[in-house]
């Protein structure tokens, strides 16, 4: 029996547009190294270090600006980061709200402070106040742990306070889904672009 649902964010609740993000970093900042850093599932280099909690958001901005054209500002970096994120779909918003009325919901995401600020704005635009709506958020940069490490799942389960087998985890990366199952959680693979309501119709 499922007693709590845990969602990945990027690629599940909020779509990702890597091409648009790469274009923004190159056109707005002249930062061409972005292609070395950006990945659909596991960021690399300084981007990955920020998501692992090794590098602060301010240090990430500084390092990007160091390799960008003169005159660019920290806010330009945030703007380019925002180009990665797509608006939530109506199906996703309705599904999350409906499930939130029946289950405690959680977030478990490899993510960073810059993107999370933008993600929370998107939640609020859709009538979801993140701090009140989600019972807890397990964000890699805050926990200093990354999926698919066993530790991030074990710590999330500990904080949820339920047996792992009563928790359903949704992710768009099969490696993360398999790791969650190995940690004892129920887990389902979401295919980006599909209807979240279909995947969770039996919940």
PDB file of C-alpha atoms in Angstrom:
ATOM      1  CA  UNK A   1       0.000   0.000   0.000  1.00  0.00           C
ATOM      2  CA  UNK A   2       1.260   3.485  -0.909  1.00  0.00           C
ATOM      3  CA  UNK A   3       1.165   5.980   1.959  1.00  0.00           C
ATOM      4  CA  UNK A   4       3.399   8.740   0.521  1.00  0.00           C
ATOM      5  CA  UNK A   5       4.542   9.837  -2.937  1.00  0.00           C
ATOM      6  CA  UNK A   6       7.944  11.318  -3.757  1.00  0.00           C
ATOM      7  CA  UNK A   7       8.499  13.199  -7.025  1.00  0.00           C
ATOM      8  CA  UNK A   8      11.607  14.082  -8.926  1.00  0.00           C
ATOM      9  CA  UNK A   9      11.241  17.620 -10.294  1.00  0.00           C
ATOM     10  CA  UNK A  10      13.110  18.178 -13.568  1.00  0.00           C
ATOM     11  CA  UNK A  11      11.715  15.995 -16.334  1.00  0.00           C
ATOM     12  CA  UNK A  12       8.739  14.933 -14.185  1.00  0.00           C
ATOM     13  CA  UNK A  13       6.882  17.865 -12.621  1.00  0.00           C
ATOM     14  CA  UNK A  14       8.639  20.471 -14.758  1.00  0.00           C
ATOM     15  CA  UNK A  15       9.866  19.735 -18.274  1.00  0.00           C
ATOM     16  CA  UNK A  16      13.421  20.501 -19.342  1.00  0.00           C
ATOM     17  CA  UNK A  17      14.600  22.162 -22.550  1.00  0.00           C
ATOM     18  CA  UNK A  18      18.348  21.589 -22.841  1.00  0.00           C
ATOM     19  CA  UNK A  19      18.622  23.123 -26.295  1.00  0.00           C
ATOM     20  CA  UNK A  20      17.037  26.397 -25.195  1.00  0.00           C
ATOM     21  CA  UNK A  21      19.279  26.527 -22.114  1.00  0.00           C
ATOM     22  CA  UNK A  22      22.444  25.938 -24.143  1.00  0.00           C
ATOM     23  CA  UNK A  23      21.380  28.634 -26.614  1.00  0.00           C
ATOM     24  CA  UNK A  24      20.771  31.104 -23.773  1.00  0.00           C
ATOM     25  CA  UNK A  25      24.188  30.547 -22.158  1.00  0.00           C
ATOM     26  CA  UNK A  26      25.916  30.933 -25.516  1.00  0.00           C
ATOM     27  CA  UNK A  27      23.920  33.898 -26.851  1.00  0.00           C
ATOM     28  CA  UNK A  28      23.377  35.905 -23.654  1.00  0.00           C
ATOM     29  CA  UNK A  29      26.672  35.193 -21.886  1.00  0.00           C
ATOM     30  CA  UNK A  30      28.981  33.898 -24.580  1.00  0.00           C
ATOM     31  CA  UNK A  31      29.561  30.954 -22.242  1.00  0.00           C
ATOM     32  CA  UNK A  32      30.241  28.103 -24.659  1.00  0.00           C
ATOM     33  CA  UNK A  33      31.433  25.612 -22.040  1.00  0.00           C
ATOM     34  CA  UNK A  34      27.802  24.976 -21.092  1.00  0.00           C
ATOM     35  CA  UNK A  35      27.752  22.005 -23.490  1.00  0.00           C
ATOM     36  CA  UNK A  36      30.389  20.336 -21.294  1.00  0.00           C
ATOM     37  CA  UNK A  37      28.297  20.807 -18.144  1.00  0.00           C
ATOM     38  CA  UNK A  38      24.652  20.248 -19.041  1.00  0.00           C
ATOM     39  CA  UNK A  39      23.113  16.787 -19.003  1.00  0.00           C
ATOM     40  CA  UNK A  40      19.466  15.626 -18.839  1.00  0.00           C
ATOM     41  CA  UNK A  41      20.088  13.633 -15.644  1.00  0.00           C
ATOM     42  CA  UNK A  42      23.437  14.349 -13.998  1.00  0.00           C
ATOM     43  CA  UNK A  43      25.174  17.711 -14.441  1.00  0.00           C
ATOM     44  CA  UNK A  44      28.952  17.869 -14.769  1.00  0.00           C
ATOM     45  CA  UNK A  45      31.811  20.124 -13.714  1.00  0.00           C
ATOM     46  CA  UNK A  46      30.918  23.278 -11.795  1.00  0.00           C
ATOM     47  CA  UNK A  47      27.206  22.698 -12.478  1.00  0.00           C
ATOM     48  CA  UNK A  48      27.436  19.245 -10.930  1.00  0.00           C
ATOM     49  CA  UNK A  49      29.451  20.634  -8.021  1.00  0.00           C
ATOM     50  CA  UNK A  50      26.675  23.142  -7.285  1.00  0.00           C
ATOM     51  CA  UNK A  51      24.072  20.369  -7.330  1.00  0.00           C
ATOM     52  CA  UNK A  52      26.254  18.292  -4.997  1.00  0.00           C
ATOM     53  CA  UNK A  53      26.500  21.195  -2.541  1.00  0.00           C
ATOM     54  CA  UNK A  54      30.252  21.530  -3.111  1.00  0.00           C
ATOM     55  CA  UNK A  55      29.969  24.914  -4.844  1.00  0.00           C
ATOM     56  CA  UNK A  56      27.668  27.735  -3.696  1.00  0.00           C
ATOM     57  CA  UNK A  57      25.312  29.464  -6.106  1.00  0.00           C
ATOM     58  CA  UNK A  58      27.373  32.670  -5.874  1.00  0.00           C
ATOM     59  CA  UNK A  59      30.586  30.796  -6.642  1.00  0.00           C
ATOM     60  CA  UNK A  60      28.904  29.097  -9.599  1.00  0.00           C
ATOM     61  CA  UNK A  61      27.781  32.463 -10.961  1.00  0.00           C
ATOM     62  CA  UNK A  62      31.284  33.881 -10.496  1.00  0.00           C
ATOM     63  CA  UNK A  63      32.925  30.994 -12.318  1.00  0.00           C
ATOM     64  CA  UNK A  64      30.479  31.223 -15.210  1.00  0.00           C
ATOM     65  CA  UNK A  65      30.968  34.985 -15.497  1.00  0.00           C
ATOM     66  CA  UNK A  66      34.750  34.542 -15.474  1.00  0.00           C
ATOM     67  CA  UNK A  67      34.407  32.679 -18.794  1.00  0.00           C
ATOM     68  CA  UNK A  68      31.634  34.894 -20.206  1.00  0.00           C
ATOM     69  CA  UNK A  69      31.813  38.075 -22.256  1.00  0.00           C
ATOM     70  CA  UNK A  70      32.568  41.307 -20.332  1.00  0.00           C
ATOM     71  CA  UNK A  71      29.630  43.174 -18.824  1.00  0.00           C
ATOM     72  CA  UNK A  72      27.474  40.153 -17.987  1.00  0.00           C
ATOM     73  CA  UNK A  73      25.839  40.086 -14.561  1.00  0.00           C
ATOM     74  CA  UNK A  74      24.884  37.387 -12.028  1.00  0.00           C
ATOM     75  CA  UNK A  75      21.229  37.940 -12.952  1.00  0.00           C
ATOM     76  CA  UNK A  76      22.121  36.983 -16.536  1.00  0.00           C
ATOM     77  CA  UNK A  77      23.364  33.611 -15.268  1.00  0.00           C
ATOM     78  CA  UNK A  78      20.054  33.058 -13.451  1.00  0.00           C
ATOM     79  CA  UNK A  79      18.153  34.025 -16.598  1.00  0.00           C
ATOM     80  CA  UNK A  80      20.085  31.426 -18.581  1.00  0.00           C
ATOM     81  CA  UNK A  81      19.451  28.805 -15.903  1.00  0.00           C
ATOM     82  CA  UNK A  82      15.759  29.566 -16.156  1.00  0.00           C
ATOM     83  CA  UNK A  83      15.805  28.790 -19.876  1.00  0.00           C
ATOM     84  CA  UNK A  84      16.168  25.116 -18.937  1.00  0.00           C
ATOM     85  CA  UNK A  85      12.744  24.993 -17.262  1.00  0.00           C
ATOM     86  CA  UNK A  86       9.382  24.570 -19.004  1.00  0.00           C
ATOM     87  CA  UNK A  87       5.971  25.582 -17.605  1.00  0.00           C
ATOM     88  CA  UNK A  88       4.042  22.902 -15.765  1.00  0.00           C
ATOM     89  CA  UNK A  89       1.346  21.237 -17.832  1.00  0.00           C
ATOM     90  CA  UNK A  90      -2.301  21.410 -16.803  1.00  0.00           C
ATOM     91  CA  UNK A  91      -2.367  17.623 -16.401  1.00  0.00           C
ATOM     92  CA  UNK A  92       0.618  17.698 -14.059  1.00  0.00           C
ATOM     93  CA  UNK A  93      -0.785  20.540 -11.953  1.00  0.00           C
ATOM     94  CA  UNK A  94      -4.184  18.865 -11.620  1.00  0.00           C
ATOM     95  CA  UNK A  95      -2.661  15.464 -10.842  1.00  0.00           C
ATOM     96  CA  UNK A  96      -0.321  16.805  -8.169  1.00  0.00           C
ATOM     97  CA  UNK A  97      -3.104  18.803  -6.513  1.00  0.00           C
ATOM     98  CA  UNK A  98      -5.462  15.829  -6.536  1.00  0.00           C
ATOM     99  CA  UNK A  99      -2.836  13.510  -5.063  1.00  0.00           C
ATOM    100  CA  UNK A 100      -1.867  16.136  -2.519  1.00  0.00           C
ATOM    101  CA  UNK A 101      -5.381  15.985  -1.117  1.00  0.00           C
ATOM    102  CA  UNK A 102      -4.930  12.271  -0.366  1.00  0.00           C
ATOM    103  CA  UNK A 103      -1.217  11.653   0.247  1.00  0.00           C
ATOM    104  CA  UNK A 104       1.707  13.450   1.827  1.00  0.00           C
ATOM    105  CA  UNK A 105       3.862  14.526  -1.130  1.00  0.00           C
ATOM    106  CA  UNK A 106       7.633  14.998  -1.184  1.00  0.00           C
ATOM    107  CA  UNK A 107      10.304  16.184  -3.627  1.00  0.00           C
ATOM    108  CA  UNK A 108      13.591  14.336  -4.216  1.00  0.00           C
ATOM    109  CA  UNK A 109      15.762  16.050  -6.796  1.00  0.00           C
ATOM    110  CA  UNK A 110      19.338  16.556  -7.925  1.00  0.00           C
ATOM    111  CA  UNK A 111      19.030  20.318  -7.956  1.00  0.00           C
ATOM    112  CA  UNK A 112      20.576  23.643  -6.999  1.00  0.00           C
ATOM    113  CA  UNK A 113      19.584  26.920  -5.284  1.00  0.00           C
ATOM    114  CA  UNK A 114      19.287  28.960  -8.498  1.00  0.00           C
ATOM    115  CA  UNK A 115      16.953  26.512 -10.214  1.00  0.00           C
ATOM    116  CA  UNK A 116      14.951  25.836  -7.036  1.00  0.00           C
ATOM    117  CA  UNK A 117      14.105  29.530  -6.666  1.00  0.00           C
ATOM    118  CA  UNK A 118      12.757  29.521 -10.233  1.00  0.00           C
ATOM    119  CA  UNK A 119      10.969  26.195  -9.730  1.00  0.00           C
ATOM    120  CA  UNK A 120       9.244  27.499  -6.615  1.00  0.00           C
ATOM    121  CA  UNK A 121       8.044  30.518  -8.592  1.00  0.00           C
ATOM    122  CA  UNK A 122       6.541  28.137 -11.166  1.00  0.00           C
ATOM    123  CA  UNK A 123       4.820  26.132  -8.432  1.00  0.00           C
ATOM    124  CA  UNK A 124       3.315  29.323  -7.008  1.00  0.00           C
ATOM    125  CA  UNK A 125       2.105  30.464 -10.441  1.00  0.00           C
ATOM    126  CA  UNK A 126       0.097  27.258 -10.518  1.00  0.00           C
ATOM    127  CA  UNK A 127      -1.405  27.611  -7.055  1.00  0.00           C
ATOM    128  CA  UNK A 128       1.069  25.316  -5.293  1.00  0.00           C
ATOM    129  CA  UNK A 129       2.778  26.933  -2.305  1.00  0.00           C
ATOM    130  CA  UNK A 130       5.818  24.637  -2.083  1.00  0.00           C
ATOM    131  CA  UNK A 131       6.640  25.001   1.607  1.00  0.00           C
ATOM    132  CA  UNK A 132       3.055  24.236   2.627  1.00  0.00           C
ATOM    133  CA  UNK A 133       2.082  21.803  -0.132  1.00  0.00           C
ATOM    134  CA  UNK A 134       5.050  19.426   0.025  1.00  0.00           C
ATOM    135  CA  UNK A 135       5.630  17.789   3.394  1.00  0.00           C
ATOM    136  CA  UNK A 136       9.407  17.885   2.859  1.00  0.00           C
ATOM    137  CA  UNK A 137      11.916  18.489   0.081  1.00  0.00           C
ATOM    138  CA  UNK A 138      15.068  16.430  -0.387  1.00  0.00           C
ATOM    139  CA  UNK A 139      17.338  18.579  -2.564  1.00  0.00           C
ATOM    140  CA  UNK A 140      20.819  17.336  -3.419  1.00  0.00           C
ATOM    141  CA  UNK A 141      22.608  20.658  -2.939  1.00  0.00           C
ATOM    142  CA  UNK A 142      21.173  20.942   0.587  1.00  0.00           C
ATOM    143  CA  UNK A 143      21.722  17.294   1.541  1.00  0.00           C
ATOM    144  CA  UNK A 144      25.146  17.111  -0.146  1.00  0.00           C
ATOM    145  CA  UNK A 145      24.021  13.797  -1.604  1.00  0.00           C
ATOM    146  CA  UNK A 146      23.138  12.937  -5.196  1.00  0.00           C
ATOM    147  CA  UNK A 147      20.880  10.371  -6.806  1.00  0.00           C
ATOM    148  CA  UNK A 148      21.429   7.541  -7.484  1.00  0.00           C
ATOM    149  CA  UNK A 149      23.486   7.105  -4.295  1.00  0.00           C
ATOM    150  CA  UNK A 150      21.874   4.762  -1.771  1.00  0.00           C
ATOM    151  CA  UNK A 151      22.458   7.349   0.954  1.00  0.00           C
ATOM    152  CA  UNK A 152      20.060   9.942  -0.468  1.00  0.00           C
ATOM    153  CA  UNK A 153      17.219   7.409  -0.617  1.00  0.00           C
ATOM    154  CA  UNK A 154      17.922   6.060   2.861  1.00  0.00           C
ATOM    155  CA  UNK A 155      18.036   9.557   4.347  1.00  0.00           C
ATOM    156  CA  UNK A 156      14.815  10.544   2.561  1.00  0.00           C
ATOM    157  CA  UNK A 157      13.051   7.446   3.890  1.00  0.00           C
ATOM    158  CA  UNK A 158      14.336   8.195   7.389  1.00  0.00           C
ATOM    159  CA  UNK A 159      12.957  11.731   7.251  1.00  0.00           C
ATOM    160  CA  UNK A 160       9.613  10.610   5.836  1.00  0.00           C
ATOM    161  CA  UNK A 161       9.263   8.174   8.716  1.00  0.00           C
ATOM    162  CA  UNK A 162       7.485   5.381   6.848  1.00  0.00           C
ATOM    163  CA  UNK A 163       8.708   1.941   5.784  1.00  0.00           C
ATOM    164  CA  UNK A 164      10.410   2.265   2.388  1.00  0.00           C
ATOM    165  CA  UNK A 165       7.919  -0.166   0.851  1.00  0.00           C
ATOM    166  CA  UNK A 166       5.041   2.236   1.593  1.00  0.00           C
ATOM    167  CA  UNK A 167       6.667   5.076  -0.356  1.00  0.00           C
ATOM    168  CA  UNK A 168       6.215   5.534  -4.125  1.00  0.00           C
ATOM    169  CA  UNK A 169       8.992   7.346  -5.991  1.00  0.00           C
ATOM    170  CA  UNK A 170       8.574   8.847  -9.484  1.00  0.00           C
ATOM    171  CA  UNK A 171      11.590   9.716 -11.667  1.00  0.00           C
ATOM    172  CA  UNK A 172      12.333  10.061 -15.381  1.00  0.00           C
ATOM    173  CA  UNK A 173      15.752   8.374 -15.113  1.00  0.00           C
ATOM    174  CA  UNK A 174      15.699   4.579 -15.040  1.00  0.00           C
ATOM    175  CA  UNK A 175      18.987   4.472 -13.084  1.00  0.00           C
ATOM    176  CA  UNK A 176      17.373   6.514 -10.302  1.00  0.00           C
ATOM    177  CA  UNK A 177      14.253   4.349 -10.390  1.00  0.00           C
ATOM    178  CA  UNK A 178      16.310   1.167 -10.075  1.00  0.00           C
ATOM    179  CA  UNK A 179      18.345   2.649  -7.222  1.00  0.00           C
ATOM    180  CA  UNK A 180      15.142   3.565  -5.391  1.00  0.00           C
ATOM    181  CA  UNK A 181      13.870   0.005  -5.765  1.00  0.00           C
ATOM    182  CA  UNK A 182      17.147  -1.339  -4.409  1.00  0.00           C
ATOM    183  CA  UNK A 183      16.615   0.926  -1.391  1.00  0.00           C
ATOM    184  CA  UNK A 184      13.222  -0.730  -0.878  1.00  0.00           C
ATOM    185  CA  UNK A 185      10.922   1.949  -2.290  1.00  0.00           C
ATOM    186  CA  UNK A 186       8.205   1.383  -4.822  1.00  0.00           C
ATOM    187  CA  UNK A 187       9.268   3.283  -7.939  1.00  0.00           C
ATOM    188  CA  UNK A 188       7.906   4.098 -11.374  1.00  0.00           C
ATOM    189  CA  UNK A 189       9.564   5.521 -14.467  1.00  0.00           C
ATOM    190  CA  UNK A 190       7.936   8.622 -15.934  1.00  0.00           C
ATOM    191  CA  UNK A 191       8.407   9.203 -19.651  1.00  0.00           C
ATOM    192  CA  UNK A 192       8.835  12.964 -20.282  1.00  0.00           C
ATOM    193  CA  UNK A 193       5.982  14.349 -22.335  1.00  0.00           C
ATOM    194  CA  UNK A 194       3.519  11.674 -21.225  1.00  0.00           C
ATOM    195  CA  UNK A 195       0.583  12.287 -18.890  1.00  0.00           C
ATOM    196  CA  UNK A 196       1.446  12.040 -15.218  1.00  0.00           C
ATOM    197  CA  UNK A 197      -2.209  11.260 -14.500  1.00  0.00           C
ATOM    198  CA  UNK A 198      -1.936   8.082 -16.589  1.00  0.00           C
ATOM    199  CA  UNK A 199       1.145   6.838 -14.726  1.00  0.00           C
ATOM    200  CA  UNK A 200      -0.572   7.407 -11.381  1.00  0.00           C
ATOM    201  CA  UNK A 201      -4.146   6.494 -12.337  1.00  0.00           C
ATOM    202  CA  UNK A 202      -4.271   3.682  -9.775  1.00  0.00           C
ATOM    203  CA  UNK A 203      -3.155   5.826  -6.840  1.00  0.00           C
TER     204      UNK A 203
END
